[in-house]
mmCIF file of C-alpha atoms in Angstrom:
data_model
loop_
_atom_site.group_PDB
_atom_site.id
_atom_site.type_symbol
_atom_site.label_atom_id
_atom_site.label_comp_id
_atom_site.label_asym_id
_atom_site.label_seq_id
_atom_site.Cartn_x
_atom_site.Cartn_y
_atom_site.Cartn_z
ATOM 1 C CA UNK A 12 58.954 55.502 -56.464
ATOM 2 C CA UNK A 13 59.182 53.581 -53.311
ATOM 3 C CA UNK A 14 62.290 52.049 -51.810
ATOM 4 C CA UNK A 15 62.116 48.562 -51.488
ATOM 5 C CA UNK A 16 64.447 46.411 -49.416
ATOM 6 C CA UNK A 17 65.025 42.523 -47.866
ATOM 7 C CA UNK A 18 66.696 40.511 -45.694
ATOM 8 C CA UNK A 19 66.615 37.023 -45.151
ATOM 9 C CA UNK A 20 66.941 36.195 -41.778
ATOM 10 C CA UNK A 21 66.758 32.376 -39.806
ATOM 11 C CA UNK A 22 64.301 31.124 -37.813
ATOM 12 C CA UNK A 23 62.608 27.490 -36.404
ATOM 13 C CA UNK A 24 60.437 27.348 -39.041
ATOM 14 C CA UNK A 25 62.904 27.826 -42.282
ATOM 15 C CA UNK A 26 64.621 30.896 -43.243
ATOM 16 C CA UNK A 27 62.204 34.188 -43.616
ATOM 17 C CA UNK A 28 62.140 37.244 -45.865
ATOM 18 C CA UNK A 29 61.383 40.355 -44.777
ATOM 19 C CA UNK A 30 60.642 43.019 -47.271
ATOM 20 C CA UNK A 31 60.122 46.797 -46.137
ATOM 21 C CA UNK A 32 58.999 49.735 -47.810
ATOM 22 C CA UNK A 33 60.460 52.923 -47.914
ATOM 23 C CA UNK A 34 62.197 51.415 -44.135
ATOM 24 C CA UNK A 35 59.333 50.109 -42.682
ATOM 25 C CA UNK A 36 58.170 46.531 -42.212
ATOM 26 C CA UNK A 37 55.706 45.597 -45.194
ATOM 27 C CA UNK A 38 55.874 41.906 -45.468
ATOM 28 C CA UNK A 39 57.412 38.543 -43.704
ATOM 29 C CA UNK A 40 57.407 35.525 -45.995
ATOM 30 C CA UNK A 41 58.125 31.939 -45.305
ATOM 31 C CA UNK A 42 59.992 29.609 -47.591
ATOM 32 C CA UNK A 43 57.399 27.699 -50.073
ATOM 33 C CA UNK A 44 54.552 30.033 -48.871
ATOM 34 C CA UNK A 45 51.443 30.204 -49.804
ATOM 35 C CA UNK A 46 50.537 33.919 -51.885
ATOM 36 C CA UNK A 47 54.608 34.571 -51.850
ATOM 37 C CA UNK A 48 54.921 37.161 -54.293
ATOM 38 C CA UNK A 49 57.781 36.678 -57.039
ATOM 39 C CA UNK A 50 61.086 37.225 -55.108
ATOM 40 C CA UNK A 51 62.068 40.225 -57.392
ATOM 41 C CA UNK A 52 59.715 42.460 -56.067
ATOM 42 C CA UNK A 53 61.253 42.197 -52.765
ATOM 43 C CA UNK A 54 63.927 45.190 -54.079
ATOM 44 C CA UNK A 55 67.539 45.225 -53.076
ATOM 45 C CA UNK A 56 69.228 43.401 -50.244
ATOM 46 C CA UNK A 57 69.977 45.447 -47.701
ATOM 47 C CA UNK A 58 69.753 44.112 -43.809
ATOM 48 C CA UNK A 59 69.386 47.860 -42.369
ATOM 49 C CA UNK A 60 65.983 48.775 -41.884
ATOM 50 C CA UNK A 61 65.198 45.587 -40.155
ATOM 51 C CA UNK A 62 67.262 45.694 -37.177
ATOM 52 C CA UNK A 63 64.242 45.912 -34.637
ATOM 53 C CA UNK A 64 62.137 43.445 -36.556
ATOM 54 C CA UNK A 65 65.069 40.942 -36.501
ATOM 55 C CA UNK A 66 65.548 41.909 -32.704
ATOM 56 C CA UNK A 67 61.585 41.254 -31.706
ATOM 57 C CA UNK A 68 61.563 38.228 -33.827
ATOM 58 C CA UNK A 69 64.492 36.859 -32.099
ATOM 59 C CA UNK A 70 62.976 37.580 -28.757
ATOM 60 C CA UNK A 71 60.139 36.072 -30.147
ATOM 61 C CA UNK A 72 61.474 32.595 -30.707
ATOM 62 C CA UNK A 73 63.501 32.806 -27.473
ATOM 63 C CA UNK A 74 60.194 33.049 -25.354
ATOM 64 C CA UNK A 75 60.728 36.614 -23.929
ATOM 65 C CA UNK A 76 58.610 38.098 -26.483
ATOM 66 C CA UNK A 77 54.545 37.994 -26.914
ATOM 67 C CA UNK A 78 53.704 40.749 -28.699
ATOM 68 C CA UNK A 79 54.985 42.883 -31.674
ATOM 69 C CA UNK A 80 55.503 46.414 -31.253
ATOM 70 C CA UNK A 81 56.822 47.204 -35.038
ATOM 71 C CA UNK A 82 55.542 50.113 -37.314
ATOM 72 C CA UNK A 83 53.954 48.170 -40.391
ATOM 73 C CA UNK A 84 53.394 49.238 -44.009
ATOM 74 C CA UNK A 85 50.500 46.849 -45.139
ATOM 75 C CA UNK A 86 48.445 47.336 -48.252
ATOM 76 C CA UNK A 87 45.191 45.515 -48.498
ATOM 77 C CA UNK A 88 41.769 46.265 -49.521
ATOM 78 C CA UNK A 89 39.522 47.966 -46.195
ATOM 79 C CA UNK A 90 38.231 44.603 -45.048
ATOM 80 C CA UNK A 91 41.615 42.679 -45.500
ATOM 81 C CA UNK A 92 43.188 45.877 -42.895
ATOM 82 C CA UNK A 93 40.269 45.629 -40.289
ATOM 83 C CA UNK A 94 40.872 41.444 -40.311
ATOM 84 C CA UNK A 95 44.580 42.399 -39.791
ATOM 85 C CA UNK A 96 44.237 44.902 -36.977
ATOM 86 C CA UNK A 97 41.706 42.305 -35.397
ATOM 87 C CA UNK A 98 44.522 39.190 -35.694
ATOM 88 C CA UNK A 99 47.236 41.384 -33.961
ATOM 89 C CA UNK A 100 44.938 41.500 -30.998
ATOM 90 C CA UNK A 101 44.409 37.630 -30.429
ATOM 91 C CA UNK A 102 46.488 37.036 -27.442
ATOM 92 C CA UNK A 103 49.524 34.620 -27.433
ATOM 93 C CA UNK A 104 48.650 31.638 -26.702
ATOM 94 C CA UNK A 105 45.084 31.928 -27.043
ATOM 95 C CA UNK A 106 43.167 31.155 -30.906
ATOM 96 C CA UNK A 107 40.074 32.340 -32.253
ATOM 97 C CA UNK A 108 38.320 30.632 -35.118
ATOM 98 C CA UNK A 109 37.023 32.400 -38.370
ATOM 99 C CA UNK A 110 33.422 33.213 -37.202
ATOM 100 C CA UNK A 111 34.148 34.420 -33.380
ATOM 101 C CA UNK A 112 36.629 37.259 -35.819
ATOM 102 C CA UNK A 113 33.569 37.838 -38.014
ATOM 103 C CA UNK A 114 31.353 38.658 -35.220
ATOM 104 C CA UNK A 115 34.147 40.384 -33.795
ATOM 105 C CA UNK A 116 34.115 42.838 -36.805
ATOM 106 C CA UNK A 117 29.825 43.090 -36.037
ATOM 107 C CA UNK A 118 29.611 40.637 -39.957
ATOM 108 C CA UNK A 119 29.176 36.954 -37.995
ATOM 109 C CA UNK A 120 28.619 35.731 -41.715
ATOM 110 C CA UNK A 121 31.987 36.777 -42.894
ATOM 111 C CA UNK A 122 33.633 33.484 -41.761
ATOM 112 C CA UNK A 123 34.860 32.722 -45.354
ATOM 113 C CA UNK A 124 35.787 36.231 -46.134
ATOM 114 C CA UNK A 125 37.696 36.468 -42.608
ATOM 115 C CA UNK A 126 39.458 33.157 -44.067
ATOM 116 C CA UNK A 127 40.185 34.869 -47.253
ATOM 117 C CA UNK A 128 41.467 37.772 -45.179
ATOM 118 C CA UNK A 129 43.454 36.144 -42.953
ATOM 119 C CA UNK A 130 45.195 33.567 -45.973
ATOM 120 C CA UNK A 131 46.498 36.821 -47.384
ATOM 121 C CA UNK A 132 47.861 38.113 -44.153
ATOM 122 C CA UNK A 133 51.422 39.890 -45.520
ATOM 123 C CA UNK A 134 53.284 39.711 -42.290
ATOM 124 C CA UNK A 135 52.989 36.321 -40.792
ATOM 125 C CA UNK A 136 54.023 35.360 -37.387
ATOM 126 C CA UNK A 137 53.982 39.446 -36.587
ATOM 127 C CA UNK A 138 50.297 39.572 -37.275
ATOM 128 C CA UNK A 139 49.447 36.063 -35.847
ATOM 129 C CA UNK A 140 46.948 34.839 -38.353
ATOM 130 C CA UNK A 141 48.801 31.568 -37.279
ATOM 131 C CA UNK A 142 46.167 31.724 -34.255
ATOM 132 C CA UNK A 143 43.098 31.408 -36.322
ATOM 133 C CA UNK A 144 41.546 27.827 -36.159
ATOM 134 C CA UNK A 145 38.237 26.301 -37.967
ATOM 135 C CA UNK A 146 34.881 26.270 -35.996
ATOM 136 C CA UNK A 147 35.701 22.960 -34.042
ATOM 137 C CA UNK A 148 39.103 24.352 -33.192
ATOM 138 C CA UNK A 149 40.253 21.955 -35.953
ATOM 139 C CA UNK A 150 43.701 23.578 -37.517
ATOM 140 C CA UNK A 151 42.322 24.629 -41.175
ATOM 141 C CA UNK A 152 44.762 26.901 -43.809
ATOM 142 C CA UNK A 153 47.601 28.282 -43.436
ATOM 143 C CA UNK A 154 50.120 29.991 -45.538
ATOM 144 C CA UNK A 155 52.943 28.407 -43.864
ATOM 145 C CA UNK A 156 51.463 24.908 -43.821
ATOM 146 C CA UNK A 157 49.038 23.061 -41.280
ATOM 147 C CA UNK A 158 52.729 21.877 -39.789
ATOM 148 C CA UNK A 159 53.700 25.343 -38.771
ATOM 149 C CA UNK A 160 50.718 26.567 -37.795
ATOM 150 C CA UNK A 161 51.033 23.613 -35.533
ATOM 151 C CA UNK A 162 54.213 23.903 -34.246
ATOM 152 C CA UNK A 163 53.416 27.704 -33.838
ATOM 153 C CA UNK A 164 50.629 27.317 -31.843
ATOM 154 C CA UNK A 165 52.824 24.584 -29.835
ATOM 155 C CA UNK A 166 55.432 26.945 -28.893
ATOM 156 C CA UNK A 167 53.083 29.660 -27.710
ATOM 157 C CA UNK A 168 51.467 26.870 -25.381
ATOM 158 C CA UNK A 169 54.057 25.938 -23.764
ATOM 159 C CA UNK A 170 55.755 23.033 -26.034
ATOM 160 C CA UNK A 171 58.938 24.480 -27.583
ATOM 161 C CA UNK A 172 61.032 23.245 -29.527
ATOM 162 C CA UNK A 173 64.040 26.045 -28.861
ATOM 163 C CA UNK A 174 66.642 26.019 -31.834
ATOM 164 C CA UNK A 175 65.251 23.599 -34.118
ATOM 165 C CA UNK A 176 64.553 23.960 -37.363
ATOM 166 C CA UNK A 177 61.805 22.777 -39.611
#
């Protein structure tokens, strides 16, 4: 049986849960979240096995970080881990929208199931689905909230808002 462990830790945008497995990094949620699993399957609390996730995550939101370097335990079906792996490489500060990531993947009619994909993203803000936008660069779905997703994307452009929260 797995070990399963959380900690709760503050950010800009509302308090997040992290949730490892077995000491590595399986999920980030937000508070109110879409697809946010019932919080007793996020096992004990225990704040040890996140002490590099809190410390990227906190660089993160201070502007000195722009990538994740974090071992990950993500479950999800094939398709759901190639959309994944494809989100982590959007650059910060850039966006892609659902179809350039379908072509990307060599299926440019996968838009919807890229959406699907990306809505079910366990790890949020580590795996930026945050910087996939609708085919007009309209900001469509997010788990978060449109609001986040907005105010994420404005912070990796440039607009901060350092030490508030939502």
């Amino acid at each position: 049986m797995p070990t399963v462990q959380h900690t709760v830790v503050d950010s800009p945008y509302e308090p997040l849960t992290l949730v490892a497995v077995d000491g590595v990094l399986s999920r980030v949620h937000m508070t109110g979240q879409r697809h946010r699993p019932p919080e007793e399957t996020f096992g004990d609390p225990d704040p040890r096995p996140f002490g590099e996730a809190v410390r990227q995550l906190d660089a993160y939101f201070a502007g000195d970080l722009t990538a994740f370097d974090l071992p990950l335990h993500l479950v999800g079906t094939p398709f759901q881990l190639r959309v994944w792996e494809r989100l982590g490489l959007i650059p910060y500060g850039e966006t892609r929208t659902y179809g350039e990531l379908a072509e990307e993947l060599g299926n440019p009619g996968a838009s919807r199931a890229v959406g699907l994909a990306n809505g079910k993203n366990p790890v949020s803000i580590i795996v930026p689905c945050h910087r996939v936008v609708g085919a007009g660069g309209g900001l469509t779905g997010y788990g978060g909230g449109l609001d986040r997703k907005q105010r994420l994307l404005a912070f990796e452009s440039g607009a901060r808002e350092p030490d508030v929260l939502f």
